[in-house]
Amino acid sequence: MKSPLSQRIQFSLAYVLVAAVVLSFLQSWLLAPRTVEIPMSKFLDLLRADKIEKVSLTEREIRGMATTGALPAPPSSATSDRLRQLLGSDDDIRVFTVTRIPGVDEQRLVAELEQRKVEFAGRIETTFWKDLLFGWVIPLAVMVGIWMFLMRRVGGGPTQALSFGRSKHKIYDRKELKTTFNDVAGVDESKAELVEIVDFLKNPKKYQRLGGRIPKGVLLVGTPGTGKTLLARAVAGEADVPFFTLSGSEFVEMFVGVGASRVRDLFEQAKDKAPCIIFIDELDAIGKSRAGNTGFVGGHDEREQTLNQLLAEMDGFDSSKGVIIMAATNRPEVLDQALLRPGRFDRQVVVDKPDIRGREAILRLHARAVVLSPDVQLAVIAQRTPGFAGADLANIVNEAALLAARKEKNAVEMADFEEAIDRVVAGLEKRSRVLSEKERDIVAHHEMGHALVAVSVAHADPVHKVTIIPRGVAALGMTYQLPTEDRFLLTRSEIEDRLAVLLGGRVAEELVYGEASTGAHNDLERATELSRLMIMKYGMSERVGLATFGDSAPMFLKGQRTPWGGEREYSEETARVIDEEVRSILERTYDRVRGILTTKKAVLVNAAAELKRTETLEGDRLKRVLAGEVLETLA
Ligand code: ADP
Ligand code: MG
Ligand code: ZN
């Protein structure tokens, strides 16, 4: 990596070079004797009047010097005359050029020159200057031009190009940062976790008193627009410390090594200002897993170097100095495992999309700034906007305010909000999914199906949260089960119960609607995989027996998927039996689940309705609906 200084030198050298070339051209043009082009007839006249002193001949032209005053003055431009005077060249024009007529007899011309006693000589036309110009100067100029253009793109301007190895982070002083937790609403769980970080920054001593180590890195994980960036700023604002921020994509430049030097620079500056927060937004831009990486040529190397530098810096500094690194990503699954290791981003804070109450709180927060008409009911707007993130809600309030202003109203009315929602929904539908009423209904029954089966079988992990707030592209809803203890061994009945829970969603849909939707796709995949494992790895099928098949390494217990890419090492016959067994396990489970849910259909329907109302059910309320209680509707 070159230092900024040597780049500066290089850059000014280029300027000097270009300037020198330009100047030398200017000079040779100005200082060259002034010439006039005269026709052949005029030349012959002059020759016969003995007004030619000497000539040199080439194939194409005659160049010569006439006696003083013999030649007509060419049209002159004031500036060039002025320059000439300054440069001290004489005024008189005596040099001329004549274009030779092709095919004219050489002998006669030479004879005539001889006769008139004119000094003459032959000359071979040199192409030296032309060669220099076209072979070197112009290509060089073009290259320098392209280079400068690239620099401009990298740095945003020639001045920044001079320092492009330096970090482009922004530093906010504590005075500039006015964001606090009061500016964030609807993500109370994430906030609660970050309160602790604020306390670390404020009283590091308190936590180190007993030998504890303050966490170095906090990773905010959540879909776009949920307020990750906002939360990071709020932490800095609350802790009253400087805030260094840089987006991951800004690290990765086209020049290998630049990103790494930016990281170094960032940490160096931050260490001087401790306690402080370094915030790396969009961490996935640099933190992408290095395995199986097929970026465009060059991008790979650059990112890897940047990532390595980041890892090295994170390891190299001591969090007791009070520097906490925060980062945000919406794609935690692509991050390199090395980043998530203890001592790096060991704390992860999930920033979820807000539920109905959260949405109302966010709307209320942003509505502070606008004049609301009394007919506006933020709770109703919150109801109408399932799946919206904080940024979408902020957008709705703003759109509504603009719409009302255009209609020259004195306050923003409910009708403006309705229109704003429609607009924002139209925009959202392009980039993510907004569920229709019917779809929400299906998802609610599906998720409650999972949950209800989980509480009905003996060995399933307890359900602690069910939600129909869509997250990411794949999941429309989610049922969270918390294992009560770490599991390294599963008994057969435990696996069977897991299978039952997986099929719960699908069966619930069928029971309520009489047909299935595509929503269970992922469940079925996992159920099939699990039953294959039972047969092929765990010897839990009587027909197939104790033999195991396929690739080794039972990844399932670690919660990872088994790649089914290995060589098949069993007969066609066995393969058929395995397939049949998978089917039969799934069929048996299906019947069992159908039995459970048929007897509890009333509970299922009631629970799904409740889930639709509140979008998220957890804790006590969840327990009560799953036990069949009808809760009073949401206030
Ligand atoms: P992210 O970084 O998660 O993509 P941002 O923090 O950039 O989202 O959020 C963009 C804007 O949306 C914020 O500046 C804020 O106005 C609004 N916003 C998002 N989430 C919230 C929230 N939980 N509370 C209040 N405003 C929010
Ligand atoms: Mg952000
Ligand atoms: Zn499901």
XYZ file of C-alpha atoms and ligand atoms in Angstrom:
664
model
C 0.000 0.000 0.000
C 1.322 3.389 -0.951
C 1.128 6.162 1.531
C -0.962 9.209 0.707
C 2.247 11.237 0.469
C 3.790 9.202 -2.289
C 0.494 9.352 -4.118
C 0.546 13.072 -3.828
C 4.023 13.191 -5.289
C 3.048 10.898 -8.088
C 0.083 12.998 -8.855
C 1.916 16.292 -9.020
C 4.577 14.645 -11.173
C 1.917 13.868 -13.699
C 0.808 17.480 -13.671
C 4.378 18.696 -14.211
C 4.805 16.299 -17.106
C 1.665 17.444 -18.851
C 2.545 21.088 -18.290
C 6.035 20.573 -19.710
C 4.731 18.974 -22.876
C 2.177 21.719 -23.401
C 4.705 24.489 -22.781
C 7.299 23.073 -25.114
C 4.751 22.899 -27.908
C 3.688 26.454 -27.289
C 7.246 27.640 -27.305
C 8.317 25.899 -30.478
C 5.251 27.274 -32.203
C 5.913 30.813 -31.032
C 9.644 30.886 -31.542
C 9.663 29.234 -34.917
C 10.344 31.814 -37.695
C 7.147 33.053 -39.199
C 6.478 31.571 -42.568
C 4.141 32.290 -45.458
C 2.815 29.824 -47.914
C 3.186 31.102 -51.470
C 2.050 29.553 -54.768
C 4.507 27.992 -57.179
C 4.046 30.808 -59.717
C 4.998 33.409 -57.131
C 8.034 31.353 -56.200
C 9.167 31.232 -59.806
C 8.649 34.999 -60.110
C 10.775 35.583 -57.019
C 13.393 33.188 -58.292
C 13.637 34.909 -61.611
C 13.808 38.307 -59.872
C 16.772 36.986 -57.826
C 14.944 37.479 -54.582
C 15.559 34.015 -53.210
C 18.571 33.431 -51.003
C 18.410 29.739 -50.343
C 15.994 26.803 -50.506
C 15.728 23.269 -49.341
C 13.780 20.740 -51.323
C 11.772 17.788 -50.232
C 9.493 15.600 -52.231
C 6.479 17.610 -51.334
C 7.551 21.121 -50.654
C 10.137 23.785 -51.141
C 11.070 25.711 -48.109
C 13.277 28.724 -48.478
C 14.349 32.165 -47.430
C 13.662 35.237 -49.489
C 15.437 38.574 -49.355
C 14.142 41.159 -46.905
C 10.829 42.715 -47.915
C 10.234 40.362 -50.797
C 7.389 38.447 -49.229
C 3.836 39.688 -48.555
C 2.861 39.925 -44.879
C 0.392 37.254 -43.749
C -2.768 38.178 -41.842
C -1.656 38.485 -38.264
C -3.460 38.136 -34.967
C -2.824 40.709 -32.286
C -2.114 38.255 -29.514
C 0.452 36.213 -31.325
C 2.238 39.399 -32.446
C 2.260 40.575 -28.889
C 3.710 37.277 -27.713
C 6.349 37.385 -30.403
C 7.423 40.834 -29.353
C 7.665 39.624 -25.782
C 9.737 36.684 -26.861
C 11.921 38.957 -28.930
C 11.593 37.413 -32.367
C 12.000 39.794 -35.300
C 9.090 41.082 -37.287
C 10.290 40.509 -40.766
C 9.016 37.448 -42.602
C 11.534 35.907 -44.883
C 10.748 32.223 -44.720
C 8.277 30.743 -47.160
C 6.985 27.372 -48.179
C 5.789 26.262 -51.565
C 3.851 23.129 -52.243
C 5.404 21.335 -55.159
C 3.294 20.310 -58.085
C 3.263 16.558 -58.278
C 5.103 15.220 -61.298
C 7.038 18.424 -61.987
C 10.428 17.808 -63.475
C 13.139 17.827 -60.856
C 15.894 18.470 -63.375
C 14.468 21.726 -64.639
C 13.971 23.148 -61.182
C 17.475 22.215 -60.145
C 18.884 23.652 -63.365
C 17.078 26.922 -62.820
C 18.271 27.187 -59.191
C 21.808 26.559 -60.348
C 21.524 29.180 -62.980
C 20.273 31.799 -60.498
C 23.083 30.935 -58.072
C 20.665 30.108 -55.293
C 22.011 28.012 -52.490
C 19.959 24.809 -52.476
C 19.922 21.463 -50.788
C 17.821 18.388 -50.658
C 16.089 17.407 -47.465
C 14.409 14.227 -46.369
C 11.160 14.983 -44.675
C 11.477 13.913 -41.096
C 8.568 12.446 -39.285
C 10.265 12.691 -35.908
C 7.896 15.233 -34.411
C 4.890 13.507 -35.816
C 6.060 10.208 -34.427
C 6.616 11.780 -31.072
C 3.206 13.373 -31.120
C 1.165 10.397 -32.234
C 3.317 7.686 -30.744
C 3.897 9.148 -27.335
C 2.376 12.450 -26.418
C -1.238 11.833 -27.389
C -1.471 8.293 -25.981
C 0.179 9.493 -22.803
C -2.227 12.379 -22.519
C -5.172 10.035 -23.027
C -3.873 7.704 -20.363
C -3.332 10.502 -17.912
C -6.828 11.718 -18.715
C -8.370 8.324 -17.997
C -6.381 8.032 -14.829
C -7.553 11.386 -13.591
C -11.121 10.455 -14.434
C -10.875 7.315 -12.344
C -9.373 9.231 -9.461
C -12.247 11.621 -9.600
C -14.691 8.745 -9.441
C -12.947 7.246 -6.472
C -12.520 10.372 -4.491
C -15.358 12.572 -5.667
C -12.931 15.266 -6.748
C -9.305 15.888 -7.527
C -8.534 17.030 -4.006
C -9.978 13.911 -2.479
C -8.202 11.820 -5.058
C -5.024 12.955 -3.425
C -6.028 11.306 -0.192
C -7.998 8.318 -1.263
C -6.299 5.947 1.118
C -7.739 7.810 3.999
C -10.931 6.924 5.671
C -14.066 8.594 4.476
C -15.821 8.162 7.758
C -17.769 10.915 9.316
C -17.094 11.905 12.857
C -19.877 13.297 14.929
C -18.896 15.104 18.009
C -20.965 14.641 21.099
C -22.482 18.058 20.597
C -23.714 17.261 17.115
C -25.368 14.025 18.100
C -28.785 14.793 19.352
C -30.352 11.416 18.685
C -31.439 9.610 21.814
C -33.559 6.613 22.633
C -36.546 8.953 22.649
C -36.245 9.151 18.879
C -36.627 5.418 18.510
C -39.930 3.719 19.118
C -41.499 0.330 18.735
C -38.345 -1.732 19.148
C -38.308 -1.927 22.912
C -36.505 -5.251 23.147
C -33.577 -4.044 21.091
C -33.499 -0.825 23.028
C -33.372 -2.687 26.318
C -30.301 -4.588 25.168
C -28.568 -1.436 24.017
C -29.165 0.344 27.304
C -26.516 -1.935 28.704
C -24.025 -0.856 26.037
C -24.668 2.761 26.924
C -23.888 1.923 30.503
C -20.634 0.231 29.487
C -19.558 3.398 27.784
C -20.563 5.585 30.670
C -19.128 3.551 33.522
C -16.569 1.129 32.164
C -14.995 0.815 35.605
C -18.152 -0.514 37.175
C -18.162 -3.545 34.933
C -14.464 -4.239 35.051
C -14.349 -4.135 38.810
C -14.839 -7.862 39.078
C -12.641 -8.710 36.143
C -15.315 -8.752 33.502
C -14.503 -7.856 29.927
C -16.604 -5.301 28.132
C -17.892 -6.579 24.791
C -16.069 -5.203 21.794
C -18.611 -5.538 19.088
C -22.366 -5.256 18.886
C -24.077 -6.365 15.716
C -27.508 -4.977 14.924
C -29.447 -7.397 12.775
C -32.712 -6.556 11.090
C -34.479 -5.942 7.804
C -33.898 -2.585 6.112
C -35.645 0.398 7.608
C -36.202 -1.034 11.057
C -34.032 1.638 12.653
C -30.605 0.023 13.015
C -28.680 3.099 11.984
C -30.950 5.205 14.122
C -30.369 2.985 17.160
C -26.604 3.142 16.769
C -26.706 6.903 16.750
C -29.018 6.891 19.711
C -26.549 4.785 21.670
C -23.820 7.324 20.990
C -26.164 10.166 21.857
C -27.240 8.547 25.094
C -23.713 7.702 26.133
C -22.566 11.177 25.125
C -19.518 9.952 23.236
C -18.152 10.712 19.741
C -19.520 8.608 16.936
C -17.431 7.439 14.000
C -19.482 6.110 11.168
C -18.629 4.531 7.865
C -20.659 2.381 5.559
C -19.302 -1.018 4.624
C -19.623 -0.302 0.944
C -17.307 2.679 1.338
C -14.541 0.408 2.471
C -14.523 -1.571 -0.674
C -12.910 0.296 -3.486
C -11.600 -0.829 -6.787
C -8.012 -0.505 -5.674
C -6.780 -3.390 -3.653
C -5.562 -2.253 -0.281
C -7.510 0.954 -0.013
C -10.214 -0.596 2.135
C -7.684 -2.059 4.519
C -5.945 1.260 4.956
C -9.276 2.921 5.597
C -9.988 0.469 8.363
C -6.590 1.144 9.909
C -7.115 4.857 9.684
C -10.554 4.646 11.238
C -9.379 2.690 14.233
C -6.374 4.912 14.747
C -8.506 8.006 14.939
C -11.088 6.351 17.125
C -8.522 5.187 19.640
C -7.458 8.787 20.172
C -10.993 9.794 20.988
C -11.962 6.989 23.349
C -14.474 6.472 24.770
C -16.344 6.453 21.510
C -18.367 4.337 19.139
C -17.263 3.093 15.755
C -20.260 2.268 13.652
C -19.908 0.235 10.480
C -23.142 0.326 8.571
C -23.967 -2.379 6.012
C -21.327 -4.689 7.383
C -22.197 -7.406 4.879
C -20.496 -5.394 2.138
C -17.128 -6.314 3.626
C -18.029 -9.108 5.967
C -19.284 -11.548 3.382
C -18.159 -15.053 3.972
C -14.846 -15.702 2.338
C -15.791 -19.260 1.518
C -17.271 -19.911 -1.893
C -16.763 -16.360 -2.951
C -17.023 -15.685 -6.629
C -17.120 -11.951 -6.995
C -15.838 -10.126 -10.032
C -12.131 -10.336 -10.471
C -10.308 -8.169 -7.982
C -13.305 -7.440 -5.785
C -12.667 -10.630 -3.963
C -9.129 -9.820 -2.956
C -9.985 -6.351 -1.912
C -12.818 -7.389 0.327
C -10.773 -10.132 1.858
C -7.960 -7.751 2.721
C -10.395 -5.273 4.176
C -12.063 -7.949 6.236
C -8.757 -9.269 7.486
C -7.706 -5.809 8.504
C -10.957 -5.309 10.346
C -10.516 -8.591 12.188
C -6.955 -7.691 13.073
C -7.948 -4.271 14.369
C -10.769 -5.709 16.419
C -8.450 -8.203 18.000
C -5.717 -5.678 18.493
C -7.437 -3.135 20.628
C -8.529 -3.295 24.154
C -12.172 -2.617 24.883
C -11.335 -1.386 28.366
C -10.249 1.826 26.633
C -13.901 2.374 25.890
C -14.129 1.925 22.139
C -17.175 -0.095 21.204
C -17.703 -1.210 17.668
C -21.226 -1.366 16.414
C -22.254 -2.695 13.052
C -25.499 -3.203 11.226
C -26.552 -5.734 8.665
C -29.718 -7.059 7.149
C -28.057 -10.244 5.998
C -26.408 -11.887 8.988
C -26.415 -15.233 7.219
C -23.809 -14.149 4.681
C -21.362 -12.821 7.264
C -18.060 -14.516 7.703
C -18.043 -16.745 10.755
C -14.818 -15.126 11.914
C -16.689 -11.891 12.539
C -19.150 -13.527 14.891
C -16.557 -15.167 17.082
C -16.324 -14.164 20.738
C -14.135 -11.102 21.102
C -15.470 -9.621 17.894
C -19.147 -9.070 17.234
C -20.084 -11.240 20.120
C -23.279 -9.387 20.963
C -26.092 -9.554 18.504
C -29.150 -7.404 18.842
C -32.102 -8.247 16.657
C -34.095 -5.269 15.455
C -37.464 -6.629 14.432
C -40.177 -5.082 12.383
C -42.589 -3.465 14.816
C -45.870 -5.066 15.813
C -49.104 -3.158 15.875
C -48.363 -1.337 19.127
C -44.836 -0.585 17.988
C -46.128 0.853 14.770
C -48.493 3.117 16.622
C -45.650 4.345 18.794
C -43.471 5.054 15.761
C -46.309 6.881 14.022
C -46.882 8.930 17.140
C -43.204 9.813 17.282
C -43.038 11.026 13.722
C -46.416 12.724 13.936
C -45.026 15.017 16.632
C -43.589 17.142 13.879
C -46.807 17.560 11.892
C -50.094 19.265 12.602
C -52.738 16.572 12.967
C -56.431 17.073 12.540
C -58.489 15.613 15.404
C -59.958 12.923 13.143
C -56.607 11.161 12.738
C -56.487 7.836 14.561
C -52.942 6.575 14.596
C -54.075 3.234 16.036
C -56.144 2.614 12.917
C -53.220 3.476 10.694
C -51.081 1.054 12.673
C -53.695 -1.620 12.064
C -53.636 -1.021 8.374
C -49.872 -1.290 8.020
C -48.781 -4.810 8.977
C -45.243 -5.617 7.934
C -44.190 -1.992 7.678
C -40.821 -1.042 9.086
C -40.096 2.198 10.932
C -38.783 3.867 7.817
C -41.990 3.052 5.926
C -44.072 4.548 8.713
C -41.946 7.686 8.829
C -42.479 7.850 5.103
C -46.260 7.589 5.480
C -46.401 10.471 7.946
C -44.293 12.582 5.640
C -46.305 11.724 2.532
C -49.532 12.521 4.350
C -48.165 15.888 5.429
C -47.129 16.685 1.864
C -50.503 15.626 0.454
C -52.354 17.796 2.951
C -50.098 20.732 2.193
C -50.715 20.386 -1.513
C -54.450 20.569 -0.879
C -53.806 23.628 1.269
C -55.338 22.139 4.364
C -54.560 23.486 7.812
C -53.970 20.076 9.314
C -53.220 16.573 8.121
C -56.428 14.570 7.988
C -57.162 10.871 8.081
C -57.926 10.910 4.355
C -54.374 12.088 3.671
C -53.011 9.201 5.669
C -55.192 6.760 3.750
C -53.852 8.080 0.500
C -50.288 8.054 1.785
C -50.618 4.416 2.861
C -51.828 3.462 -0.590
C -48.857 5.172 -2.146
C -46.324 3.626 0.170
C -47.909 0.191 -0.191
C -47.649 0.474 -3.952
C -43.957 1.226 -3.551
C -43.440 -1.553 -1.050
C -45.117 -4.170 -3.152
C -42.375 -3.734 -5.654
C -39.597 -4.523 -3.253
C -41.046 -6.754 -0.603
C -44.260 -8.458 0.202
C -47.272 -6.884 1.700
C -49.749 -9.555 2.653
C -53.388 -9.358 1.693
C -56.053 -9.919 4.302
C -56.648 -13.459 3.078
C -52.948 -14.281 3.120
C -52.608 -12.991 6.645
C -55.484 -15.228 7.604
C -53.769 -18.272 6.152
C -50.441 -17.424 7.741
C -52.106 -16.932 11.133
C -53.721 -20.366 11.011
C -50.526 -21.924 9.722
C -48.358 -20.549 12.500
C -50.919 -21.330 15.165
C -51.036 -24.860 13.782
C -47.314 -25.236 14.525
C -47.736 -23.748 17.978
C -50.767 -25.799 18.904
C -49.129 -29.058 17.897
C -46.046 -28.066 19.852
C -48.015 -27.663 23.067
C -50.030 -30.814 22.394
C -47.209 -33.321 21.979
C -45.088 -34.510 24.848
C -41.547 -33.826 23.678
C -41.569 -30.609 21.675
C -39.636 -27.529 22.742
C -41.914 -24.935 24.322
C -43.209 -22.220 22.041
C -42.358 -18.783 23.271
C -43.393 -16.534 20.453
C -45.555 -16.650 17.377
C -45.645 -13.866 14.850
C -47.157 -13.113 11.480
C -44.986 -10.085 10.831
C -43.226 -11.012 7.625
C -39.476 -10.870 7.743
C -37.122 -11.290 4.889
C -38.279 -12.727 1.627
C -38.824 -16.278 2.738
C -40.697 -16.210 6.019
C -44.224 -14.876 6.143
C -44.601 -15.776 9.770
C -42.648 -17.542 12.417
C -43.115 -19.780 15.391
C -40.240 -19.592 17.825
C -39.514 -22.547 20.004
C -37.030 -22.319 22.794
C -35.243 -25.480 23.738
C -35.228 -25.837 27.509
C -31.707 -27.195 27.459
C -28.978 -27.785 24.936
C -29.579 -30.932 23.026
C -26.907 -33.220 21.780
C -29.003 -36.337 21.768
C -32.526 -36.727 20.565
C -34.644 -39.754 21.236
C -36.862 -41.222 18.627
C -40.056 -39.869 20.139
C -38.480 -36.406 20.306
C -37.679 -36.498 16.618
C -41.173 -37.709 15.866
C -42.606 -34.813 17.806
C -40.417 -32.395 15.919
C -41.784 -33.810 12.713
C -45.294 -33.353 14.026
C -44.665 -29.683 14.815
C -43.238 -29.158 11.341
C -46.386 -30.556 9.735
C -48.667 -28.577 12.058
C -48.785 -25.559 9.791
C -49.753 -27.476 6.712
C -52.407 -29.530 8.460
C -53.955 -26.436 10.054
C -54.347 -24.841 6.635
C -56.020 -27.933 5.277
C -58.375 -28.229 8.209
C -59.535 -24.645 8.059
C -59.550 -23.977 4.340
C -59.959 -27.456 2.939
C -56.843 -27.023 0.835
C -53.176 -26.338 1.260
C -51.186 -23.281 0.231
C -47.567 -23.021 -0.800
C -46.746 -21.651 2.647
C -45.587 -24.987 4.036
C -42.865 -25.469 1.461
C -40.017 -24.925 3.863
C -41.611 -27.029 6.598
C -42.026 -29.960 4.255
C -38.442 -29.720 3.126
C -37.208 -29.834 6.685
C -39.583 -32.657 7.603
C -38.392 -34.736 4.665
C -34.790 -34.111 5.573
C -35.403 -35.049 9.174
C -37.140 -38.288 8.288
C -34.353 -39.197 5.882
C -31.884 -38.668 8.683
C -33.928 -40.954 10.933
C -33.718 -43.705 8.374
C -30.293 -43.217 6.878
C -28.278 -42.017 9.846
C -29.934 -42.929 13.093
C -31.138 -46.428 12.308
C -34.667 -45.594 13.383
C -36.472 -47.529 10.694
C -37.273 -51.199 11.128
C -37.345 -51.875 7.427
C -33.999 -50.319 6.635
C -32.351 -51.415 9.847
C -29.218 -50.246 11.576
C -27.041 -49.642 8.564
C -26.246 -46.020 7.792
C -25.974 -44.538 4.345
C -24.729 -41.488 2.603
C -22.097 -39.017 3.622
C -20.798 -38.884 7.148
C -21.018 -35.989 9.586
C -24.532 -35.799 10.957
C -24.915 -32.059 10.855
C -28.501 -32.069 11.936
C -27.829 -31.827 15.636
C -25.881 -28.663 15.061
C -28.894 -27.254 13.338
C -27.255 -27.244 9.959
C -28.323 -28.815 6.760
C -26.766 -31.897 5.361
C -25.582 -31.540 1.819
C -26.945 -34.499 -0.036
C -24.289 -34.405 -2.635
C -22.272 -37.463 -1.705
C -21.856 -40.604 -3.733
C -24.625 -43.060 -3.289
C -23.270 -46.137 -1.649
C -26.326 -48.345 -1.601
C -28.347 -50.345 -4.057
C -31.335 -49.277 -6.112
C -33.388 -51.554 -3.956
C -32.285 -49.842 -0.744
C -32.901 -46.453 -2.302
C -36.457 -47.479 -3.045
C -36.993 -48.753 0.469
C -35.618 -45.520 1.902
C -37.983 -43.484 -0.230
C -40.896 -45.604 0.875
C -39.918 -45.290 4.476
C -39.641 -41.500 4.254
C -43.107 -41.454 2.846
C -44.512 -43.717 5.460
C -42.981 -41.747 8.330
C -44.415 -38.525 6.924
C -47.806 -40.123 6.383
C -47.970 -41.492 9.887
C -46.996 -38.120 11.299
C -49.550 -36.388 9.127
C -52.347 -38.575 10.423
C -51.267 -37.989 13.971
C -51.148 -34.211 13.536
C -54.481 -34.192 11.803
C -55.944 -36.025 14.774
C -54.531 -33.515 17.231
C -55.690 -30.463 15.359
C -59.129 -31.826 14.510
C -59.963 -32.190 18.155
C -58.601 -28.714 18.853
C -59.993 -26.930 15.843
C -61.971 -24.429 17.898
C -58.852 -23.475 19.822
C -56.934 -23.141 16.573
C -59.478 -20.812 15.008
C -59.717 -18.643 18.093
C -55.941 -18.486 18.498
C -55.438 -17.572 14.841
C -57.977 -14.769 15.145
C -56.154 -13.448 18.181
C -52.824 -13.682 16.391
C -54.226 -11.758 13.461
C -55.313 -9.001 15.778
C -52.068 -8.629 17.627
C -49.616 -9.991 15.023
C -47.309 -11.253 17.739
C -48.257 -13.454 20.650
C -45.870 -14.411 23.372
C -45.577 -15.260 27.048
C -48.686 -15.392 29.094
C -51.118 -14.353 26.386
C -49.773 -17.035 24.087
C -50.132 -19.667 26.774
C -53.701 -18.643 27.417
C -54.852 -18.718 23.785
C -53.173 -22.051 23.244
C -55.033 -23.364 26.254
C -58.238 -22.377 24.504
C -59.015 -19.182 26.342
C -60.828 -16.452 24.445
C -59.048 -13.216 25.241
C -60.863 -9.947 25.337
C -60.074 -8.161 22.113
C -57.250 -5.715 21.934
C -58.120 -2.373 23.439
P -31.943 0.833 8.948
O -30.594 1.332 9.273
O -32.403 -0.264 9.863
O -32.134 0.430 7.534
P -32.659 3.491 9.594
O -32.175 3.560 10.979
O -31.794 4.091 8.562
O -32.993 1.994 9.194
O -34.120 4.120 9.537
C -34.453 5.087 8.580
C -35.427 6.083 9.159
O -36.671 5.456 9.483
C -34.963 6.677 10.462
O -34.164 7.797 10.228
C -36.260 7.038 11.162
O -36.748 8.280 10.726
C -37.198 5.966 10.693
N -37.268 4.872 11.650
C -36.902 3.592 11.436
N -37.111 2.831 12.505
C -37.610 3.645 13.461
C -38.033 3.441 14.808
N -37.974 2.228 15.387
N -38.490 4.507 15.488
C -38.561 5.714 14.920
N -38.188 5.974 13.662
C -37.717 4.957 12.912
Mg -29.104 1.644 7.936
Zn -44.579 -23.323 8.754
